[in-house]
mmCIF file of C-alpha atoms in Angstrom:
data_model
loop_
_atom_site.group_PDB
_atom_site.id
_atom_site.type_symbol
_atom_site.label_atom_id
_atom_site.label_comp_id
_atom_site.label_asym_id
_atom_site.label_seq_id
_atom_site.Cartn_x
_atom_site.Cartn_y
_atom_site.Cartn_z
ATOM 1 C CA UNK A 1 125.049 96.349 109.242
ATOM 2 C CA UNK A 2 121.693 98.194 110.110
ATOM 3 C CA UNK A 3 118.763 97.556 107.661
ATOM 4 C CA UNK A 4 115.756 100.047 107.461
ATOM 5 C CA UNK A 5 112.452 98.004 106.832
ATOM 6 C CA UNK A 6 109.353 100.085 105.837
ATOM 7 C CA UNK A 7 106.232 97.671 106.358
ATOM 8 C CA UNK A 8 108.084 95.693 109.144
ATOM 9 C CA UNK A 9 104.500 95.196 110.828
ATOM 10 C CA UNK A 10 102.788 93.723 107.866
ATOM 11 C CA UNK A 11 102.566 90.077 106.581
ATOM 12 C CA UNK A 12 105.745 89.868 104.597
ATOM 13 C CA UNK A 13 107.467 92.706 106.454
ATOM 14 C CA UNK A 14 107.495 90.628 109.845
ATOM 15 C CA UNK A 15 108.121 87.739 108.077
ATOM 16 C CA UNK A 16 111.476 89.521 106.910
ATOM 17 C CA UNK A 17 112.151 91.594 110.219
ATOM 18 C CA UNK A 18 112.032 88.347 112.751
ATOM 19 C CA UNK A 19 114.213 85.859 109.966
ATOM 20 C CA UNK A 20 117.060 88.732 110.362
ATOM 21 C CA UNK A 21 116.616 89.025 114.253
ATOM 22 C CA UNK A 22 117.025 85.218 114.818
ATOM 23 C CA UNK A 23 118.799 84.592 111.896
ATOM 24 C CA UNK A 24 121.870 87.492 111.739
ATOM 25 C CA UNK A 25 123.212 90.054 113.475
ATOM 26 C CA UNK A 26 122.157 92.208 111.759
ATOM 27 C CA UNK A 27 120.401 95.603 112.699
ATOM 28 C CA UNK A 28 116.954 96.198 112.403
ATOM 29 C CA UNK A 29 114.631 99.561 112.027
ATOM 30 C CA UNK A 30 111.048 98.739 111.700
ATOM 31 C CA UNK A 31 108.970 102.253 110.088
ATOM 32 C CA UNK A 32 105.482 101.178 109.868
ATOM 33 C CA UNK A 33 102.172 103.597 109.370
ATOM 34 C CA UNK A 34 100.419 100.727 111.482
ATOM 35 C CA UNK A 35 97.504 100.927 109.497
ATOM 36 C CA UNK A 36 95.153 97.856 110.113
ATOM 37 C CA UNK A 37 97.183 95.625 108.044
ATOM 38 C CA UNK A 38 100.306 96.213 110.674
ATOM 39 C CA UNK A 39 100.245 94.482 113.274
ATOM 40 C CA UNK A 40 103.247 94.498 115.886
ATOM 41 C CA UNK A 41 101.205 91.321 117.913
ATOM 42 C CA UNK A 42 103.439 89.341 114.970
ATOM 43 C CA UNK A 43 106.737 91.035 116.324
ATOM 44 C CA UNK A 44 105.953 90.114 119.548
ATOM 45 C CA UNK A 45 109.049 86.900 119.801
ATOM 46 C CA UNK A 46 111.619 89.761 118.595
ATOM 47 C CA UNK A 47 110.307 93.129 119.832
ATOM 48 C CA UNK A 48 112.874 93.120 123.126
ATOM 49 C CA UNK A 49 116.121 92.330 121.039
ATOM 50 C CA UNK A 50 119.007 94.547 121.073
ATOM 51 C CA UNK A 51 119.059 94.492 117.299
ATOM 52 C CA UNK A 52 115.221 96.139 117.234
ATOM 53 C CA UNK A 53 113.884 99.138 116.800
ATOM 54 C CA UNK A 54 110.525 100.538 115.760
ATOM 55 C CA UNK A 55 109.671 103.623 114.296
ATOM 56 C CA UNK A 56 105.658 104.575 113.754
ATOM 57 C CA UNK A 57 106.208 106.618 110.627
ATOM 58 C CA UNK A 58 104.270 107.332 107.415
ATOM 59 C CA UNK A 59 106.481 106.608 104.016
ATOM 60 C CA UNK A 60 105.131 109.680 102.622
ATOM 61 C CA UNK A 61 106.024 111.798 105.633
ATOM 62 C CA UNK A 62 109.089 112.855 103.945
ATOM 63 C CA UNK A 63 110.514 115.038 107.280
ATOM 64 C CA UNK A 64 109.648 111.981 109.529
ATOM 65 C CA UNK A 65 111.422 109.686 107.137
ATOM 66 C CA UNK A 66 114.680 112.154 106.736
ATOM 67 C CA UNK A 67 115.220 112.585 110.846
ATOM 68 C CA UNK A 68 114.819 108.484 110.777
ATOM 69 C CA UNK A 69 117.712 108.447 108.264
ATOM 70 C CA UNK A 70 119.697 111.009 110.426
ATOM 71 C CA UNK A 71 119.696 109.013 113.281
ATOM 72 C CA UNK A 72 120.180 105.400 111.909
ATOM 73 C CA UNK A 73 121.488 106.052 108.630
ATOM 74 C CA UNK A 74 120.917 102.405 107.526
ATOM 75 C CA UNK A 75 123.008 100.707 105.370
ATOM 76 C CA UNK A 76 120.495 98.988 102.898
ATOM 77 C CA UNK A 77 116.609 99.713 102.733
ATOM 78 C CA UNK A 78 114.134 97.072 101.971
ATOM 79 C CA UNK A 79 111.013 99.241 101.305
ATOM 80 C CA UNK A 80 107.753 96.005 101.841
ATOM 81 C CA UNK A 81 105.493 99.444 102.638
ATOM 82 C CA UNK A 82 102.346 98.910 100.592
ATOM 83 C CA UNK A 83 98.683 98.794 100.138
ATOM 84 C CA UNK A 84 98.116 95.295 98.776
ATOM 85 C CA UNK A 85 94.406 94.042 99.082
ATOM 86 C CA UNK A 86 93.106 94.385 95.480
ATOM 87 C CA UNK A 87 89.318 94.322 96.794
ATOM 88 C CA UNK A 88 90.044 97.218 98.602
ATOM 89 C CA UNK A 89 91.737 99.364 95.838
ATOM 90 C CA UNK A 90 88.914 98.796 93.822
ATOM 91 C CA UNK A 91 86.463 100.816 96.077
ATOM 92 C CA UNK A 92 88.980 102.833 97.254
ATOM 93 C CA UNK A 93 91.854 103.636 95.024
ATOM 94 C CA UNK A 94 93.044 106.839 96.211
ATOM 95 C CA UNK A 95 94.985 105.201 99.307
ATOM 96 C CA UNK A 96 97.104 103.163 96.860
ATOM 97 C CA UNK A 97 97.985 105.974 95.001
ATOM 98 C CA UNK A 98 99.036 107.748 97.733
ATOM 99 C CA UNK A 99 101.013 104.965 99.461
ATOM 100 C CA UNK A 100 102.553 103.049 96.973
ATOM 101 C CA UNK A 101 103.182 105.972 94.676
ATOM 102 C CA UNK A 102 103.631 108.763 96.304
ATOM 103 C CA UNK A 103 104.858 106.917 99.220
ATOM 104 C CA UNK A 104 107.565 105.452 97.217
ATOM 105 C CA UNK A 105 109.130 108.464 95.663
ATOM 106 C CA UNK A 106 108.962 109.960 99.114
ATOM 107 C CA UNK A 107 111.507 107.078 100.226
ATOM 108 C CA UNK A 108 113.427 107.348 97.296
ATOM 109 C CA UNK A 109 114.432 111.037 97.528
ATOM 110 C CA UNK A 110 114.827 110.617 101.432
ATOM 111 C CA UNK A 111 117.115 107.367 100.789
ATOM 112 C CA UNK A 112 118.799 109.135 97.702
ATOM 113 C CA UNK A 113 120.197 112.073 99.665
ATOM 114 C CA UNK A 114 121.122 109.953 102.201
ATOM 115 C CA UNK A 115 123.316 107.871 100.061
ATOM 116 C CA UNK A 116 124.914 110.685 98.430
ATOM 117 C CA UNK A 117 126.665 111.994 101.713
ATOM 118 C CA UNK A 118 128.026 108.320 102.595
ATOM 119 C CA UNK A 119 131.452 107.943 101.520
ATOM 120 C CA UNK A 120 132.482 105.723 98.835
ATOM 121 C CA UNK A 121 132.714 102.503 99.889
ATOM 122 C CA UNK A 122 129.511 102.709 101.509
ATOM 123 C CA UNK A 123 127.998 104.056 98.709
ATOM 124 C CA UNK A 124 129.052 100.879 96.620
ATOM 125 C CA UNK A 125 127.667 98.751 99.383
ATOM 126 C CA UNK A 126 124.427 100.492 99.939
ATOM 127 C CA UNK A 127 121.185 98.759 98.563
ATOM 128 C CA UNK A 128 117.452 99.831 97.889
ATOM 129 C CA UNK A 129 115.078 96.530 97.456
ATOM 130 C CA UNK A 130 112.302 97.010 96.278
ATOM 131 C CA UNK A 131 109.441 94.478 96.696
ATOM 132 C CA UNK A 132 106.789 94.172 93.819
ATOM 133 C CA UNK A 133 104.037 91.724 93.042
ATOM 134 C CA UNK A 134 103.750 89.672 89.930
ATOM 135 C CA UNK A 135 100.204 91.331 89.271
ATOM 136 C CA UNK A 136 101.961 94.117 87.218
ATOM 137 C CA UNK A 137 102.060 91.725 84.596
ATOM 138 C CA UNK A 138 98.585 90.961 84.467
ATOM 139 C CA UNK A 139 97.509 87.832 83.836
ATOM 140 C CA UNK A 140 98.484 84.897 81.991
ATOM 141 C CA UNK A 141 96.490 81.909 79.346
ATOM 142 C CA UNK A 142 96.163 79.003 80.374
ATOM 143 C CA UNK A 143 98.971 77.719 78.724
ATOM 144 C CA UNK A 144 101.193 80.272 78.529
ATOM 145 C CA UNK A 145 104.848 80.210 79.956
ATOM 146 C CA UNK A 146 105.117 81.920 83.515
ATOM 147 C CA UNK A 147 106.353 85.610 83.879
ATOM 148 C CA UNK A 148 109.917 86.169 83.363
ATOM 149 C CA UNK A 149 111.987 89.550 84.898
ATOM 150 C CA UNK A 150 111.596 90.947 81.030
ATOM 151 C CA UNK A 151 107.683 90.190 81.048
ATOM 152 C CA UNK A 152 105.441 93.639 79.620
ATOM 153 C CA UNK A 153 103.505 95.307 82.403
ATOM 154 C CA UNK A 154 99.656 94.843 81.972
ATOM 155 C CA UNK A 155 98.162 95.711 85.159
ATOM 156 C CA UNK A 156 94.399 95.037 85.653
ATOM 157 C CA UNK A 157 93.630 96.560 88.809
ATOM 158 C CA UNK A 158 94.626 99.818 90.912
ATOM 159 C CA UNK A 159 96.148 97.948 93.118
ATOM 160 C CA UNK A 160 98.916 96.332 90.183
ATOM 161 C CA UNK A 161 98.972 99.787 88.752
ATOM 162 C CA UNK A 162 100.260 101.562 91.572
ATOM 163 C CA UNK A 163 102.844 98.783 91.945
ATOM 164 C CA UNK A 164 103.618 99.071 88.578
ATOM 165 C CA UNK A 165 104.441 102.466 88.809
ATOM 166 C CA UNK A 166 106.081 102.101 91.918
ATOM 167 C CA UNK A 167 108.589 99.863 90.000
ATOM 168 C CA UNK A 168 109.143 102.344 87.168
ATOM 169 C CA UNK A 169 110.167 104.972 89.500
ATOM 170 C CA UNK A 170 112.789 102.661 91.662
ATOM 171 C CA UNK A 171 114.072 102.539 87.816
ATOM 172 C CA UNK A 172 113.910 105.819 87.307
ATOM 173 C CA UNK A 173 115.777 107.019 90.450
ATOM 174 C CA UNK A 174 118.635 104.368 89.409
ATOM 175 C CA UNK A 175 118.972 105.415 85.776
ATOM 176 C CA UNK A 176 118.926 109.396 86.749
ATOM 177 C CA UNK A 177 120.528 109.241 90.304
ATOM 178 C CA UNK A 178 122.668 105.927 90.052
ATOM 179 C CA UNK A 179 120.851 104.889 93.334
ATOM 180 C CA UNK A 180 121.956 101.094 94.046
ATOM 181 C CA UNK A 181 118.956 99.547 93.351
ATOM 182 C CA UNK A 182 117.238 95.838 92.916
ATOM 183 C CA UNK A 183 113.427 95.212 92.895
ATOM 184 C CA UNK A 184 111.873 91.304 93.234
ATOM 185 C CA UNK A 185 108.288 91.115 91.947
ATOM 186 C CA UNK A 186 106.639 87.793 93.702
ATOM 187 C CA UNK A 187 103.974 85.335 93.408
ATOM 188 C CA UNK A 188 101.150 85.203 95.940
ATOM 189 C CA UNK A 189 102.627 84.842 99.944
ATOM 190 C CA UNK A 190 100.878 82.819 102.219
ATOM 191 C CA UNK A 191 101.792 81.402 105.932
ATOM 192 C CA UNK A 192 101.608 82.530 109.514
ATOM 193 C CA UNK A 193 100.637 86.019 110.856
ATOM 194 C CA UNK A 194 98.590 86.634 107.262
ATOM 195 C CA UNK A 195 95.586 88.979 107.644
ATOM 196 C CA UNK A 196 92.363 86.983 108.175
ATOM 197 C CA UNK A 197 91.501 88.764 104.835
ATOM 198 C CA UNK A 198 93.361 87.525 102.475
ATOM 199 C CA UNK A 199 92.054 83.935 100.685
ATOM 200 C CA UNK A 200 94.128 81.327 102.535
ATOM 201 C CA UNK A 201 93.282 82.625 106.055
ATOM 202 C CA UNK A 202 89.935 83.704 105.088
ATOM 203 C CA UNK A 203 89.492 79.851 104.009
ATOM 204 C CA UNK A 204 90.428 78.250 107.415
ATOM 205 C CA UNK A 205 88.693 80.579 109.539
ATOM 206 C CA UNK A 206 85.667 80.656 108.109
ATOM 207 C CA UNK A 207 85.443 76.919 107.912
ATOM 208 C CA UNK A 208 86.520 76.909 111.420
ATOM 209 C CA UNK A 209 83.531 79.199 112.627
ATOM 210 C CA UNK A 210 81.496 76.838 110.429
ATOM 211 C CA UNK A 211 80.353 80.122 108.084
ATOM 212 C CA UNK A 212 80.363 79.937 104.423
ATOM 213 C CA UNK A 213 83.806 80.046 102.393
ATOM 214 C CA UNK A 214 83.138 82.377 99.325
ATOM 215 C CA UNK A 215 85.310 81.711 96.123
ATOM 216 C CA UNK A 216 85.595 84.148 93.261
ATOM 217 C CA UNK A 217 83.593 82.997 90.126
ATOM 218 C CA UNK A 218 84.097 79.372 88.922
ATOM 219 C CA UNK A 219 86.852 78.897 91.090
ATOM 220 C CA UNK A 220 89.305 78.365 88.342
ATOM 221 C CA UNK A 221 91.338 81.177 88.821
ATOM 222 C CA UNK A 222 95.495 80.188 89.007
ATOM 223 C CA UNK A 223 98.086 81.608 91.412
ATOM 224 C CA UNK A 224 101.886 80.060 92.218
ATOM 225 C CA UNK A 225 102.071 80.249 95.767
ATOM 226 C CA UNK A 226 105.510 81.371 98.147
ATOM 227 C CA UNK A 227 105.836 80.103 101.814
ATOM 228 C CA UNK A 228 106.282 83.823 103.032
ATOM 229 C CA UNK A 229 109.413 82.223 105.469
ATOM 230 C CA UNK A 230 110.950 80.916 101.757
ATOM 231 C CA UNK A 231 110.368 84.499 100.206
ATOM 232 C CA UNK A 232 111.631 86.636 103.354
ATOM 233 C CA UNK A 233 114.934 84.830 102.624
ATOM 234 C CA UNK A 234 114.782 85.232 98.824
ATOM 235 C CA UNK A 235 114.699 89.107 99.853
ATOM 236 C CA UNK A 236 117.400 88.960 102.205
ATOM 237 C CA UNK A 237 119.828 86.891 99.479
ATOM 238 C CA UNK A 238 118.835 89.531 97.265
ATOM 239 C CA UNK A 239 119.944 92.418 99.610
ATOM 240 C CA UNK A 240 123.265 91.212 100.298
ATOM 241 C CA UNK A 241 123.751 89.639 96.818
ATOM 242 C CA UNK A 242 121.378 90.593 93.963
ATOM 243 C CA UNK A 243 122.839 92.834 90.673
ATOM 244 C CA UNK A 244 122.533 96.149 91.316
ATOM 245 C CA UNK A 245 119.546 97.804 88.661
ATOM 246 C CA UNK A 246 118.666 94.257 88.175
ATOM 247 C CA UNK A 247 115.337 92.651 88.567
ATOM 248 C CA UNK A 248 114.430 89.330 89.871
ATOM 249 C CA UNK A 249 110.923 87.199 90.242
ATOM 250 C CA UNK A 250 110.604 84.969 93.207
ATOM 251 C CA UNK A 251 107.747 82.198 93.164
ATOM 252 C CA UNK A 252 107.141 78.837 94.950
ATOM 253 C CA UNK A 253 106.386 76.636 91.572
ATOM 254 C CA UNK A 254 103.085 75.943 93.275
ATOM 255 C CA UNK A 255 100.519 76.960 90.272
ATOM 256 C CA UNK A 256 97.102 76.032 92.335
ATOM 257 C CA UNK A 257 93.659 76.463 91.186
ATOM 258 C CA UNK A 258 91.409 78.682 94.120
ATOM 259 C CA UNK A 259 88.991 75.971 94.210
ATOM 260 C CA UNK A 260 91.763 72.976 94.857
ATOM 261 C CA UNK A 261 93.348 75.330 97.718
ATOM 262 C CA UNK A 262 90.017 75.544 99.369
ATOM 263 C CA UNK A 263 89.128 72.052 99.024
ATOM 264 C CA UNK A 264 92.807 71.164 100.418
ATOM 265 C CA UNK A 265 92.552 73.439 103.093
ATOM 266 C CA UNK A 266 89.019 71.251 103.863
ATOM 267 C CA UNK A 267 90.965 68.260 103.559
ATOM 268 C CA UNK A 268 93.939 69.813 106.688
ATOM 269 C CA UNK A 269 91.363 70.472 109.030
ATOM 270 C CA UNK A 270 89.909 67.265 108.435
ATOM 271 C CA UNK A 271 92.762 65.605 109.347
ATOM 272 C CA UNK A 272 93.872 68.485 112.243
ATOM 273 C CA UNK A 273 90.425 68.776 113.277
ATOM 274 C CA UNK A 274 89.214 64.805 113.432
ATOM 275 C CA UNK A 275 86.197 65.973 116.062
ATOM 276 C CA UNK A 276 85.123 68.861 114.382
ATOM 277 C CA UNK A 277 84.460 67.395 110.889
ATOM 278 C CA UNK A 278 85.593 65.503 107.782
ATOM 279 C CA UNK A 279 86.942 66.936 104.860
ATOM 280 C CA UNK A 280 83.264 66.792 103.044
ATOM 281 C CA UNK A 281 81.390 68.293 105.772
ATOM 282 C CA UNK A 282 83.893 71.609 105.317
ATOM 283 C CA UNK A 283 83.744 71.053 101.668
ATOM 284 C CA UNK A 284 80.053 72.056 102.014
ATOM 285 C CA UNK A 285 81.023 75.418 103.238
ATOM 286 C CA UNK A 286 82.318 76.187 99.971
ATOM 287 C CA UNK A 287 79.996 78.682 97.726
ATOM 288 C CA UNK A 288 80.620 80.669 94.619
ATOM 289 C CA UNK A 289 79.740 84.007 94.666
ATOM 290 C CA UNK A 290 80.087 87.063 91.715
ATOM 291 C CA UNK A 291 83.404 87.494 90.403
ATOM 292 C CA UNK A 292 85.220 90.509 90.983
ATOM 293 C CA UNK A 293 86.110 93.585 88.510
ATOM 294 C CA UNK A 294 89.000 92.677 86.262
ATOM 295 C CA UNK A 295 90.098 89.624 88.012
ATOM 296 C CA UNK A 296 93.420 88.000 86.914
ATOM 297 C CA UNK A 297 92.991 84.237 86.001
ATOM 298 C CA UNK A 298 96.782 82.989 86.101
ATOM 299 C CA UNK A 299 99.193 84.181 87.783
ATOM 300 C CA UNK A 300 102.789 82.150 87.234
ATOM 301 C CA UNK A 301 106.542 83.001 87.958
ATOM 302 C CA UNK A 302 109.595 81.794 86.324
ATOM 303 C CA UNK A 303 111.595 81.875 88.996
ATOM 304 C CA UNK A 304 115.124 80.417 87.140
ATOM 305 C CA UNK A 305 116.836 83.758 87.350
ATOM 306 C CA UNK A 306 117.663 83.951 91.141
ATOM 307 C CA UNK A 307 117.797 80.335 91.831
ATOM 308 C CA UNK A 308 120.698 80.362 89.660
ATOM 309 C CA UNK A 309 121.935 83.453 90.509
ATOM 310 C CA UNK A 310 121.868 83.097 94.442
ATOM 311 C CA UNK A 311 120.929 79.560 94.769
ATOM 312 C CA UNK A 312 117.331 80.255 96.153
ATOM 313 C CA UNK A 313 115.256 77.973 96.429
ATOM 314 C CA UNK A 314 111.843 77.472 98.314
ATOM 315 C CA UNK A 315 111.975 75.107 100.909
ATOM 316 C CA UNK A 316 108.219 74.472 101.611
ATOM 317 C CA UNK A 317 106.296 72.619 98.564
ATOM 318 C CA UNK A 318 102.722 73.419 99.283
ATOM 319 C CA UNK A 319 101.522 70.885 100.662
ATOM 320 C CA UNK A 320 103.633 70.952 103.413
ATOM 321 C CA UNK A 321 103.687 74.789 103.411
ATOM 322 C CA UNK A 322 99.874 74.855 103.989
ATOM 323 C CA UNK A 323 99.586 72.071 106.387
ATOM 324 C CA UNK A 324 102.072 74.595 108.903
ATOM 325 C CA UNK A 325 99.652 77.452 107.720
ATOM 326 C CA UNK A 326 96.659 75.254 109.111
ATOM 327 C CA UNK A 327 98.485 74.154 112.036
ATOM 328 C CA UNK A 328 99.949 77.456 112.904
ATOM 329 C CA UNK A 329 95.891 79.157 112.869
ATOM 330 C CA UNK A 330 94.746 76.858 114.846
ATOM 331 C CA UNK A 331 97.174 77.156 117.658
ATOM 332 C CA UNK A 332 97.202 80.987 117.226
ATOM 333 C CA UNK A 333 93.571 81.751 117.970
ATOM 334 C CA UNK A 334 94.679 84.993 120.428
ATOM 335 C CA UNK A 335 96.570 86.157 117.353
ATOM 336 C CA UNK A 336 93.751 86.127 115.215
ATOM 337 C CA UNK A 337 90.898 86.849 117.114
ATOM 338 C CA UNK A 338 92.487 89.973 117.942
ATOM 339 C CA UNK A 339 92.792 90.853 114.502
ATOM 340 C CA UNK A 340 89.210 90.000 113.888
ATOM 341 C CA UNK A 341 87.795 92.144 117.099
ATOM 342 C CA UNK A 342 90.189 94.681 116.309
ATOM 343 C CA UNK A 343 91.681 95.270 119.562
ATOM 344 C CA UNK A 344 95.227 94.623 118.094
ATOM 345 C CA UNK A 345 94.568 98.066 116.490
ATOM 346 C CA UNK A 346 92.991 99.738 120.006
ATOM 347 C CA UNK A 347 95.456 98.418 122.109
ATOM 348 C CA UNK A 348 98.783 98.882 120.222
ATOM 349 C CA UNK A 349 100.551 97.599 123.135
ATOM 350 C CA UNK A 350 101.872 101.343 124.527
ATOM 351 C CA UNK A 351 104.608 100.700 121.619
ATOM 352 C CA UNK A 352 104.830 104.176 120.682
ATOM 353 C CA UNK A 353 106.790 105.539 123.667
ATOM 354 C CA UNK A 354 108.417 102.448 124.342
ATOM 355 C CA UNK A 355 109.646 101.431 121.206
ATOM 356 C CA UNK A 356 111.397 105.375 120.936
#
């Protein structure tokens, strides 16, 4: 079976791309734009297998993306290609538009003609997952019941917009082309190889460096965290045994408050970290700063649907998922630092050549 991954370099992506090298035979094409959230230094255990290839491709170079079909013509697609910081589409929405819209139709057609000159039995077997994010259905009271697959869309920022309509066109192409389709929206990833942007990372670097560790507002803001290990096998059940045109949400039951995460992460390196500093003395890092534009104050998933369905179900609570996070950043300073000086991005490792 060979398996086309678009976003292979990114958090998720790699998370999916090295659980099918060590985990099936399976396989692999890796098309990544390698834009700074790629990074192949999180390939690195997997890049020499047999099953492994790597193409540097754009999703909305729709000529680059055809000749990659030619020559592999894969037998399912998991399409993780996205821009996903929401600070980021708000100053600069035009690259989410372009990527996760444009980008995404661009696949579609490519994958869609594709498809149509397999034979039938192939055909029947192909699929086209489609990863989406819980934010396209805004946000939730405090009391109200999490997300379900039949939700409404309510997207409050361009990022969750662009997914949104990302998701209505993987629809689309399934209701007007009868492309084999499934799309999983999830709840907020978190685990190794995560750019130092995002909030969990962000957290226990900063407090390593002893600098400040911003949070959003009051804190009080609620997301249900996923192991990203847990979720890249959620995606992989849902490849080889999802509904086809069906939709399914994947969260970690893990409904956390931003203020308790950063006060737990305090509380890891205390314990990881005994000659650095108690749990307090990082606890003083912490400092609110100005909330941001339209920011989402629950997020929750209902996740019933595919652990009955495929028997799914996360293995990490997150506890025990964030004290391997911790562990795993502070014995993967190279990793990191890289990403910070951004020589992972000068370097690239002569890939390009190679990797051909």
């Amino acid at each position: 079976m060979k398996v086309l991954i678009t976003g292979g370099a990114g958090f998720i992506g790699s998370a999916v791309v090295r659980l099918l090298i060590n985990e099936t035979d399976v396989a692999v094409i890796n098309v990544d734009k390698l834009t700074y959230a790629g990074n192949l230094d999180s390939l690195h255990s997997i890049a020499g297998s047999a099953q492994y290839r790597f193409e540097h491709a754009d999703i909305c170079d729709r000529s680059r993306l055809a000749a990659i079909f030619e020559r592999y013509d894969p037998d399912a697609v998991l399409h993780l290609a996205a821009e996903s910081h929401v600070d980021r589409s708000i100053d600069g929405p035009d690259d989410f538009v372009r990527t996760n819209v444009f980008g995404t139709a661009s696949l579609l057609q490519v994958a869609l003609g594709r498809w149509r000159r397999m034979s039938a039995a192939r055909q029947k077997k192909f699929r086209f997952l489609h990863v989406s994010t819980d934010e396209v259905y805004g946000d939730l009271g405090e009391t109200t019941d999490p997300f379900r697959e039949n939700s409404p869309y309510a997207p409050s920022s361009p990022y969750s917009a662009t997914k949104a309509a990302s998701d209505h066109l993987v629809r689309a192409w399934h209701r007007t082309y009868e492309l084999p389709i499934v799309i999983a929206h999830c709840s907020n990833n978190y685990g190794p190889y995560q750019f130092p942007e995002k909030f969990i990372p962000h957290v226990i670097l900063n407090a390593v460096a002893r600098n400040d560790l911003p949070i959003y507002g009051d804190g009080e803001q609620v997301r249900d965290w996923l192991y990203v290990e847990d979720h890249a096998r959620a995606l992989w059940g849902l490849v080889t045994h999802g509904r086809v045109g069906d939709t399914y949400n994947i969260g970690g039951r893990n409904q956390q408050r931003n203020i308790d995460v950063a006060r737990m992460i305090c509380a890891c390196l205390g314990r990881q970290l005994p000659n650095a500093g108690t749990a307090a003395e990082f606890e003083s890092l912490i400092k609110f700063v100005a909330d941001r534009p339209g920011h989402d104050r629950r997020y929750a998933i209902d996740a019933g649907k595919i652990e009955r369905e495929l028997g799914w179900k996360p293995q990490e609570t997150f506890e025990t998922g964030l004290v391997k996070t911790v562990r795993w950043y502070l014995a993967n300073e190279p990793w990191w630092r890289r990403v910070l000086t951004g020589s992972y991005r000068l370097e690239r490792i002569g890939f390009t050549e190679a990797a051909r």
